[in-house]
XYZ file of C-alpha atoms in Angstrom:
562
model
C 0.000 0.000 0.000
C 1.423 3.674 -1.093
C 1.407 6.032 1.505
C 0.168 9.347 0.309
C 2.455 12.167 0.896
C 1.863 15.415 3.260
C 4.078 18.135 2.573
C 4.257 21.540 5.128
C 6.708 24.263 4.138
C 8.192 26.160 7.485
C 8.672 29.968 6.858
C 10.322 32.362 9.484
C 9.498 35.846 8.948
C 10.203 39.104 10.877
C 6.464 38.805 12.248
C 6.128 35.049 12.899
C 6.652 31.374 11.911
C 3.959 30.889 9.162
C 3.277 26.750 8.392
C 1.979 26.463 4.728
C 0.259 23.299 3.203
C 1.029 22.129 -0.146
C -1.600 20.366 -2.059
C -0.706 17.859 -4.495
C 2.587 17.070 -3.900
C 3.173 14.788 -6.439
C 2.202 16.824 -9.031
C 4.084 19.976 -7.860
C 7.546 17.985 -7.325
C 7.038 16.710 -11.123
C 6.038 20.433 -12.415
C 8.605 22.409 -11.442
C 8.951 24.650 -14.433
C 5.065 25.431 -14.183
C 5.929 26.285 -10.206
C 8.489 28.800 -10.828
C 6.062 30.053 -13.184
C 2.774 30.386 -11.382
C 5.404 32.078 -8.410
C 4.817 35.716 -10.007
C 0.749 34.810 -10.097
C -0.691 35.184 -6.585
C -3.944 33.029 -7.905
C -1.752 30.645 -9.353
C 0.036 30.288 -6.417
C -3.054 29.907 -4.221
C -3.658 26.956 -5.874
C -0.743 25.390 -5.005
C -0.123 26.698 -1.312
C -2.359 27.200 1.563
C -2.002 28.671 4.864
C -1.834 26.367 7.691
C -0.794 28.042 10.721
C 0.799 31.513 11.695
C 2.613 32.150 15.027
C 2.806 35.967 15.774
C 5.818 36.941 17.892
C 4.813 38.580 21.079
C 7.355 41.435 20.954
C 10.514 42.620 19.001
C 12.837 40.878 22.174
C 11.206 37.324 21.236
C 11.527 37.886 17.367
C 15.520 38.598 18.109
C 16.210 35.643 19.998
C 14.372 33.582 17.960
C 15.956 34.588 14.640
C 19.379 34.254 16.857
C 18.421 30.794 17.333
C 17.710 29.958 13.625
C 21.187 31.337 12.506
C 22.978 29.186 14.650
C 20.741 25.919 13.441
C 18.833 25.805 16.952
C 15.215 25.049 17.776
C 13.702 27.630 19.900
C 11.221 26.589 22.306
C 8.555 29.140 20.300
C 9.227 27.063 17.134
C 9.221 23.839 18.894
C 5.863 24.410 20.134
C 4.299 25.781 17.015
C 5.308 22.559 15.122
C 4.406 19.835 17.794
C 0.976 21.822 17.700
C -0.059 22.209 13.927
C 2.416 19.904 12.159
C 0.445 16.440 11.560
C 1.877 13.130 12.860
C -0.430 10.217 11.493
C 0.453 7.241 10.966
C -1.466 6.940 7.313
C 0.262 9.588 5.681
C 3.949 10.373 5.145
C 4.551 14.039 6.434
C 6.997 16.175 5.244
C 8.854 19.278 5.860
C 9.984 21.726 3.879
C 12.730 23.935 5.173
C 14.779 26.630 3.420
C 18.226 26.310 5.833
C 19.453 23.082 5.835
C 21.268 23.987 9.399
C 17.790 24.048 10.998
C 16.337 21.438 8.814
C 18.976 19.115 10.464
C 18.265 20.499 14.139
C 14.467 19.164 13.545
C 15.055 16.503 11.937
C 16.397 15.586 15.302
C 14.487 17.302 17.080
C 10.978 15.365 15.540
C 12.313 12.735 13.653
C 10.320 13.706 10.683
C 11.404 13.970 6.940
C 13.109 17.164 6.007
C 13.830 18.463 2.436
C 15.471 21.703 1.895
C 15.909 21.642 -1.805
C 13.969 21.127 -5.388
C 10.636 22.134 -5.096
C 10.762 24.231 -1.706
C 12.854 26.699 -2.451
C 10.619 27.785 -5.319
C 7.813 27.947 -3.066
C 9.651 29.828 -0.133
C 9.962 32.337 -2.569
C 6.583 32.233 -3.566
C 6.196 32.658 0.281
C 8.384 35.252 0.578
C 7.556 37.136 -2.615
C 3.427 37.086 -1.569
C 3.611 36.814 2.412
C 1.048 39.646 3.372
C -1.649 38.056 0.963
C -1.510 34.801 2.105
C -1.154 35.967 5.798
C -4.876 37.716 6.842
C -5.111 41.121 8.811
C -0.861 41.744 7.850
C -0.263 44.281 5.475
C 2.840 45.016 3.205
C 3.982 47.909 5.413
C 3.499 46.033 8.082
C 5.627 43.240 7.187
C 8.032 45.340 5.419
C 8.849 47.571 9.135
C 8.682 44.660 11.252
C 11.525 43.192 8.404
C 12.973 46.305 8.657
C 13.395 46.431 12.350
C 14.534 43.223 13.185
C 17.213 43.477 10.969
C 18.328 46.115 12.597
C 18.037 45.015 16.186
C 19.996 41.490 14.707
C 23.074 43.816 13.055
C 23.468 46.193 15.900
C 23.047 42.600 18.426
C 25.779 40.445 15.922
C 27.810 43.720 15.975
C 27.829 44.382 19.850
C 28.544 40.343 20.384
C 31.559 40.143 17.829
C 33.990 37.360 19.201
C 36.773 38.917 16.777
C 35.478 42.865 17.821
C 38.745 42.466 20.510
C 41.219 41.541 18.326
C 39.868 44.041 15.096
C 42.342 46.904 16.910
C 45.063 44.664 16.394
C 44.920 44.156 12.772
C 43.624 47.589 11.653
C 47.072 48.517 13.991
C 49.297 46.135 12.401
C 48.239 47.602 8.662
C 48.733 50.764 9.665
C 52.360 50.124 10.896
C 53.250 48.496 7.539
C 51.177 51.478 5.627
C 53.472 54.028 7.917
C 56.795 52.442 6.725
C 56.266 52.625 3.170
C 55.083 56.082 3.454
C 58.089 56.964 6.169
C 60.504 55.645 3.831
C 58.838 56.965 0.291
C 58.776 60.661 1.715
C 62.437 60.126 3.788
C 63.700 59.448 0.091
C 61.916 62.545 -1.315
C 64.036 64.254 1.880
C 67.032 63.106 1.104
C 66.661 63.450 -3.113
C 65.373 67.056 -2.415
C 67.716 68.316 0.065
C 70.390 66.412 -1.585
C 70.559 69.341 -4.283
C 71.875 71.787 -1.245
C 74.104 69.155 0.643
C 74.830 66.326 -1.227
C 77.725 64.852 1.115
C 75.505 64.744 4.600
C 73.747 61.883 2.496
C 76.671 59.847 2.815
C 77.656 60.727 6.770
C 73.811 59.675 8.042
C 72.073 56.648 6.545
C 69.253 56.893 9.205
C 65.909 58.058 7.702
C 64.519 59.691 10.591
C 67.786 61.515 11.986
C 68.680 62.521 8.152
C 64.343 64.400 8.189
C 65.553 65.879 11.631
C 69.248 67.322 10.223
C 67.427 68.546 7.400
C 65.220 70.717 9.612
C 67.909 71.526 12.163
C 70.107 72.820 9.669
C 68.341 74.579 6.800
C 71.106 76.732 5.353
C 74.256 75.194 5.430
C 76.080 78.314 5.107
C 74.654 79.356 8.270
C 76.293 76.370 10.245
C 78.738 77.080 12.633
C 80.678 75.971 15.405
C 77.828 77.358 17.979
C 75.740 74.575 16.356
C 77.441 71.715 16.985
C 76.095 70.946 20.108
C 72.631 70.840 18.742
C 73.790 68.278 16.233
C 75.072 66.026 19.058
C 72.108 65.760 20.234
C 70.672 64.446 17.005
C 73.667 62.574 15.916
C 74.124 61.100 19.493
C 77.878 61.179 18.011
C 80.641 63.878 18.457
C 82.738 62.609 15.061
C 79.639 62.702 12.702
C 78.378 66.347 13.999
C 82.298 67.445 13.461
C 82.335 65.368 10.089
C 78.880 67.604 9.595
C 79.989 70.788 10.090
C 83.296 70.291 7.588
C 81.418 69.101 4.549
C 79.120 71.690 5.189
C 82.435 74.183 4.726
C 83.370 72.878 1.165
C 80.315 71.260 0.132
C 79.390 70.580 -3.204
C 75.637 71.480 -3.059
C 73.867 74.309 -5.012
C 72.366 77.290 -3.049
C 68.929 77.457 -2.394
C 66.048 79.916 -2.245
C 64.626 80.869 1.066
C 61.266 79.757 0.096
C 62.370 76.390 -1.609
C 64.185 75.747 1.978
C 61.338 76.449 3.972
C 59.140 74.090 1.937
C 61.871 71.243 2.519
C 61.800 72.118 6.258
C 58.292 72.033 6.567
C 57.940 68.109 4.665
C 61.033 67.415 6.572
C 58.913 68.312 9.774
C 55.946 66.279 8.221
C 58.098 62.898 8.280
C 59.481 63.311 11.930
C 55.843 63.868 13.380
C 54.629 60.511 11.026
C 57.611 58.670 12.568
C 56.935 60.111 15.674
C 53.290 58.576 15.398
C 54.392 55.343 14.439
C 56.870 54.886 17.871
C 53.280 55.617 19.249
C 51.636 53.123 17.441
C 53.704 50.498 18.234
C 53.518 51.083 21.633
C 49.641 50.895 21.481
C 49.887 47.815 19.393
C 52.014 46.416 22.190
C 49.320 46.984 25.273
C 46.816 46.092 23.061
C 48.462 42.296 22.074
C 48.874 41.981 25.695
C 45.357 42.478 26.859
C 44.296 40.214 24.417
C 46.954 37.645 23.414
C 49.149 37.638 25.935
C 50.721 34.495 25.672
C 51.710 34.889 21.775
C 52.934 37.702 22.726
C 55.232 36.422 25.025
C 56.177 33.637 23.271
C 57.102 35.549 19.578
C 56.648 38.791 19.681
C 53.809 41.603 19.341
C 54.524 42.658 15.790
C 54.829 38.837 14.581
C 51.846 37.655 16.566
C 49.907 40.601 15.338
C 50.913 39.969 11.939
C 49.730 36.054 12.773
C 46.299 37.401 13.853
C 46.023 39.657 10.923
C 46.635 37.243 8.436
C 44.536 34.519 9.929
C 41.800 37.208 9.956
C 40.930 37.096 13.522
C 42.361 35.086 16.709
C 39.729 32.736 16.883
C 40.740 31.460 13.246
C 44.389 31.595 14.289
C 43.532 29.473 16.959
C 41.202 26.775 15.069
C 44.545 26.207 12.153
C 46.465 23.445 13.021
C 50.478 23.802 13.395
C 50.867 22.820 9.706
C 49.296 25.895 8.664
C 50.328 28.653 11.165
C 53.974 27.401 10.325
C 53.488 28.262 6.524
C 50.883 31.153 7.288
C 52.444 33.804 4.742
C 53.739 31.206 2.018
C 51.140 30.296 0.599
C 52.419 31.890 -2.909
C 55.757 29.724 -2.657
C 53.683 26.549 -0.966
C 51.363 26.423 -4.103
C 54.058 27.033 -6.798
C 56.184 23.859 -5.104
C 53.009 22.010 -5.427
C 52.671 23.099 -8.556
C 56.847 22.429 -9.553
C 56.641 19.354 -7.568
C 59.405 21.336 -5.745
C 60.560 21.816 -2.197
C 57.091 23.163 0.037
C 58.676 26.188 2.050
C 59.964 25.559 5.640
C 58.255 28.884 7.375
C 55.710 31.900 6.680
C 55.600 35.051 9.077
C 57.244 33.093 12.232
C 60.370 33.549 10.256
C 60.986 37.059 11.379
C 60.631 35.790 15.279
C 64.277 35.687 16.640
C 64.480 31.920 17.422
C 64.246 30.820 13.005
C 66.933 33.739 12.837
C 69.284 32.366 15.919
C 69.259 28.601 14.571
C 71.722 26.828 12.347
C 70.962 26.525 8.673
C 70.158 23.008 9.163
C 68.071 23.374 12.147
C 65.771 26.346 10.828
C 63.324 23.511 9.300
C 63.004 21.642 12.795
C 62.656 24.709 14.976
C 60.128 26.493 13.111
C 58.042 23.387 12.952
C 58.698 23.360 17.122
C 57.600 26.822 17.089
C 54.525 26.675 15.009
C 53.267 23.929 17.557
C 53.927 26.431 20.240
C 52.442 29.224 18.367
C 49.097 27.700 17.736
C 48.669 25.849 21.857
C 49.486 29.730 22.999
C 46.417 31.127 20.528
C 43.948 28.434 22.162
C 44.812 30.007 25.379
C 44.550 33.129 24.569
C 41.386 32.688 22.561
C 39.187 30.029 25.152
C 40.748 31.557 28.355
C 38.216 33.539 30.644
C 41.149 36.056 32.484
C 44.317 36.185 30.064
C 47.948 36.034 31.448
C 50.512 35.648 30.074
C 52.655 32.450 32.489
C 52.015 30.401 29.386
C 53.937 32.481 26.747
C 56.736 32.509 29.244
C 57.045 28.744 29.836
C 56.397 27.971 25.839
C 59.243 30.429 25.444
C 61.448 28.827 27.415
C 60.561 25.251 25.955
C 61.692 26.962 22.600
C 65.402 28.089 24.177
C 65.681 24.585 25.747
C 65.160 23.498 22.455
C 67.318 25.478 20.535
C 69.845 24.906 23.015
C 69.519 21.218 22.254
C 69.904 21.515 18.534
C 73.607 23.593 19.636
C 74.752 21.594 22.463
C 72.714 18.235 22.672
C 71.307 19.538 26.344
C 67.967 17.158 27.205
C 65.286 19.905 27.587
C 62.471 19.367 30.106
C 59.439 17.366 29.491
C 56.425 19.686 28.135
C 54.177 17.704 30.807
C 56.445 18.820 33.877
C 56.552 22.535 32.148
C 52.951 22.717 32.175
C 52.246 21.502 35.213
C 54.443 24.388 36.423
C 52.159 26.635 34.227
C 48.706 25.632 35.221
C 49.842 25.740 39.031
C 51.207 29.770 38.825
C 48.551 30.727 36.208
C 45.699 29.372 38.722
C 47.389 31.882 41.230
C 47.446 34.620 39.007
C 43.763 34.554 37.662
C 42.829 34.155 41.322
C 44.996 37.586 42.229
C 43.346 38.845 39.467
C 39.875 38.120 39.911
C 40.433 38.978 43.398
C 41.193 42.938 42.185
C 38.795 43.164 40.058
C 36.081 42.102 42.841
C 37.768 44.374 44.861
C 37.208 47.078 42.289
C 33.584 46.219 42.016
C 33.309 46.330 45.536
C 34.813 50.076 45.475
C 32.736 51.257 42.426
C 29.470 49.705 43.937
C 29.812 51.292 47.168
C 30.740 55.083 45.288
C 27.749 54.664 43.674
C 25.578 53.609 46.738
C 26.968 57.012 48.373
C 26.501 59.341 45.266
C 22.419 58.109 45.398
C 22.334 58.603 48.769
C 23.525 62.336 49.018
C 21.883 62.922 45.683
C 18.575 61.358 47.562
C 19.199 63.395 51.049
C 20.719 66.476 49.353
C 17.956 68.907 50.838
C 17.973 66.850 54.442
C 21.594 67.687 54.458
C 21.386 71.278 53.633
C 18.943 71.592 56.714
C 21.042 69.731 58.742
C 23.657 71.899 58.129
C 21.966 75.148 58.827
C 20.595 74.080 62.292
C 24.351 73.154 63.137
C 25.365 76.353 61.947
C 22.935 78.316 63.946
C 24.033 75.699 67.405
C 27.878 76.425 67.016
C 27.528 80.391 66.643
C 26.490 81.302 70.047
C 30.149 79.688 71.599
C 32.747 81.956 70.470
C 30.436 84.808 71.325
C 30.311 83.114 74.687
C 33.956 82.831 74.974
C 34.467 86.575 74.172
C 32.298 87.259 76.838
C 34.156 85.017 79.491
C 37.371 87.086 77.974
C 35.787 90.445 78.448
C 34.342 89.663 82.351
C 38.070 88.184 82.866
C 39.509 91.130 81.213
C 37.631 93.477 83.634
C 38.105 91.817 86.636
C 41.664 91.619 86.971
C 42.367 95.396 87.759
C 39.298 95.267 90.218
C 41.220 92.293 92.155
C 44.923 94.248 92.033
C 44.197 97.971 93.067
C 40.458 98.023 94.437
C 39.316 101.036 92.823
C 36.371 102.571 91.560
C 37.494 103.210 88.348
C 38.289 99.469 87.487
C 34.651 98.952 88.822
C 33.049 101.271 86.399
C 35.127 99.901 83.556
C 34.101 96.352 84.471
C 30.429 97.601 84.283
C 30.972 99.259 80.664
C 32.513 96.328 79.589
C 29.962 94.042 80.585
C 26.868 96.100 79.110
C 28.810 96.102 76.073
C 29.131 92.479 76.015
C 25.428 92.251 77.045
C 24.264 94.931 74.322
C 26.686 92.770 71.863
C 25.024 89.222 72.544
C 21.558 90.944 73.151
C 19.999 88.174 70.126
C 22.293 85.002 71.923
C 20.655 85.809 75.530
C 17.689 85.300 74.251
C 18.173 82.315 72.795
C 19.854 80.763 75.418
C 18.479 78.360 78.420
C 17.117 79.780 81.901
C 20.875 77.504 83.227
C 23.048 80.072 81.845
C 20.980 82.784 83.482
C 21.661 81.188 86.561
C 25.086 81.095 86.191
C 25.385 84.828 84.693
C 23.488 86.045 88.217
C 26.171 84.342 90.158
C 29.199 86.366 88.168
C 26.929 89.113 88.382
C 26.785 89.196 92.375
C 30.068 89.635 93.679
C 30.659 92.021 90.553
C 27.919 94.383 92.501
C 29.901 93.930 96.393
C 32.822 96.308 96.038
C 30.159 99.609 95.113
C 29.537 99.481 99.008
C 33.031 101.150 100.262
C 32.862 103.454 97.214
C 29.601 104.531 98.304
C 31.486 105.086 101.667
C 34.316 107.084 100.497
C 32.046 109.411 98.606
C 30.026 110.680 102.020
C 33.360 111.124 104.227
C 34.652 113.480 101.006
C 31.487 115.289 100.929
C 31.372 115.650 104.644
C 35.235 117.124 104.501
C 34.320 119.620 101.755
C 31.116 120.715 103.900
């Protein structure tokens, strides 16, 4: 008995999954001319296709990760239960699936068990799909499905863009270009220099051979005329040599050269200037190429270099490719011209790529070079798998792998056994373990210091006004002592003529003094608590005794006038 056939075709669109029957299978498999035909005609292609099912996604979040999901061939529990709902499983009829991506296609299969074709027949009708997906899909209009297209897409660029695995390591090889771009252009415009100001003093061509310094002479001197003895310090300094700024100054006295035009030198001292700020930049460069390899590939860095491992990364195309090549390739990364004209010869296949300009190729013996770049390449591609799968990067491992390459080379020389690479790495895991944990410790530590900033900036931002009040009462509690104290000074003041002579006029001075105090703190005696009244009654008593024998004095004078 012949099974009849059931075929579904799965679309995923910005909107939704859509499920679409297709009726008579048989007959569209045979026709496909006819199909690709009736595509264009949405009647036509009603005929063949009908809607089945339509899952709406809830929001633009759930349309993201599901589309994530189906670009890295995995069901999503959306899509899983849309199909285990409306795709039918009898027993009677074969069922089929149509699928566009054969990534996902295989995921279900799994996943269901079912059968899953991806090609013939259903790619014509996904584009039918595609091509007249608000008709065939009720209450969703073309500007509708156009702007949900439209955003998604956008939401899945700026999402792939923010996640980049290689986003890291892009600094590194849009540094490394740069460098080589510099040192064409460094040496192009030092040889328009040195051709240009050639004309005026041919011989200092021959005394300097350095690009850089020759740009800097050029600017330093101008004139050579005007060169004297005065300025032979200031071409030490350049030189960094006493015999070549004296062998300077006495070609300049019977040079060769033409004279020049004032405005001809300047322009040569101003492109002269030009080249010493570009190499300048690149010193620069180099240095931030240099930080940068060791925040993210330490360990090739340690082990060959920043410029070569940069180079390495660069030509791979990104670290996580340099780290998925086997030895075989990252010791021939570079040669691939000379590797596929041997092969083509039936020649010798080349020996090294870009590692050759590490030290170790250059330090071995002729004989060797083959064997120890081969040694390095191994090393080379076991430090990228660290560097590209390890959570906090250090850079122990570089510095063991680099001294597994000495031992080596020392072998090669002198026949000295090197150490076993499993003792070396147990060494390795053992001080790397240490240093992620002092790592991770500081940066928890950090955390810890940045959480608890923040917890203080919201609090005074939260009890800024409180504080301000707070403040003010204070203010207005404090002001009342010193005005205290002065008055303490003042009463002290006053009293310490009374207590040495007795007389009245200390008395009456006392008495000014302290109803200019009073009339002074007239606001703070208000203010203050019935306590210090008290206490300012007791001063105030024995203040009053001595007025009695003044009072006593006064009547026997009066009586001896009378």
């Amino acid at each position: 008995m012949v099974r009849t056939v059931i075929m579904h075709v799965l679309y995923e669109h910005a909107s939704g999954y859509a499920l679409f029957a297709v009726k008579e299978v048989e007959e569209v498999s045979m026709l496909l001319p006819q199909v690709e035909e009736s595509v264009q005609n949405i009647s036509k292609f009603n005929n063949m296709v009908s809607l089945a099912a339509f899952f709406p996604f809830k929001s633009a979040q759930t349309a993201l990760e599901n589309v994530n999901a189906i670009s890295e061939g995995i069901v999503h529990a959306d899509l899983k239960l849309f199909l285990e709902t409306n795709l039918p499983r009898s027993g009677k009829k074969k069922s089929i699936l149509g699928v566009s991506d054969a990534k996902i296609g295989a995921a279900l299969q799994e996943e269901f068990g079912i059968s899953i074709q991806t090609s013939g027949v259903v790619a014509e009708i996904t584009r039918g799909v595609r091509l007249h997906f608000h008709s065939l899909v009720k209450g969703l209009t073309a500007q509708a499905a156009s702007k949900a297209q439209l955003g998604l897409g956008h939401s899945y660029s700026r999402a792939k863009v923010k996640f980049n695995v290689n986003r890291a390591d892009n600094m590194i090889i849009q540094s490394i270009a740069l460098l080589d771009q510099l040192d064409k252009d460094i040496n192009t415009f030092s040889m328009r220099v040195r051709e240009w100001y050639g004309y005026h003093f041919p011989e200092l061509i021959k005394i300097v051979s350095d690009n850089s310094m020759y740009c800097r002479l050029a600017q330093l001197i101008g004139n050579r005329k005007e060169l004297s003895e005065e300025s032979l310090e200031a071409l030490e300094e350049v030189v960094m040599d006493a015999s070549k700024a004296q062998a300077i100054l006495e070609a300049s006295r019977s040079s060769m050269g033409m004279d020049i035009s004032p405005i001809d030198l300047i322009n040569i001292e101003r492109f002269s200037n030009r080249v010493v700020s570009l190499a300048a930049y690149r010193l620069e460069l180099q240095e931030y190429l240099r930080s940068k390899m060791s925040q993210v590939a330490p360990n090739l860095a340690a082990l060959i270099g920043e410029v070569v491992g940069a180079r390495l990364i660069s030509h791979a195309g990104s670290l996580t490719n340099l780290a998925k090549y086997p030895a075989s390739t990252v010791q021939i990364l570079g040669a691939e011209k000379a590797l596929f004209r041997a092969l083509k010869t039936r020649g010798n296949t080349p020996k090294y790529g870009l590692i050759f300009h590490s030290t170790f190729i250059g330090r071995a013996a002729a004989k060797n070079k083959g064997r120890i770049s081969r040694y390095l390449a191994n090393k080379c591609t076991i430090a990228s798998r660290i560097d590209c799968f390890s959570e906090i990067p250090t850079s122990v491992f570089g510095d063991k792998l680099r001294d597994q390459v000495e031992e080596r080379l020392s072998f090669y020389e002198s026949g000295e056994v090197p150490r076993k690479n499993v003792d070396v790495m147990k060494e390795a895991v053992k001080e790397a373990t240490d240093v992620a944990a002092e790592i991770k410790r500081k940066l928890e530590k950090k955390e810890k210091k940045r959480k608890k900033k923040e917890k203080k900036l919201k609090e005074l931002e939260a009890n800024g006004e409180t504080n301000g009040d707070v403040e003010v009462e204070n203010g207005e509690e404090e002001s009342p002592v010193p005005k205290k104290k002065k008055k303490e000074a003042a009463e002290v003041k006053a009293e310490e003529p009374a207590a040495e002579n007795g007389s009245e006029t200390p008395a009456k001075k006392r008495k000014k003094a302290k109803v200019e105090v009073e009339e002074d703190n007239g606001v703070t005696e208000e203010t203050e608590t019935p306590i210090k009244k008290k206490k300012r009654k007791s001063e105030a008593e024995p203040a009053e005794e001595p007025e009695a024998p003044v009072s006593e004095k006064k009547k026997k004078k009066k009586k001896a006038v009378d």
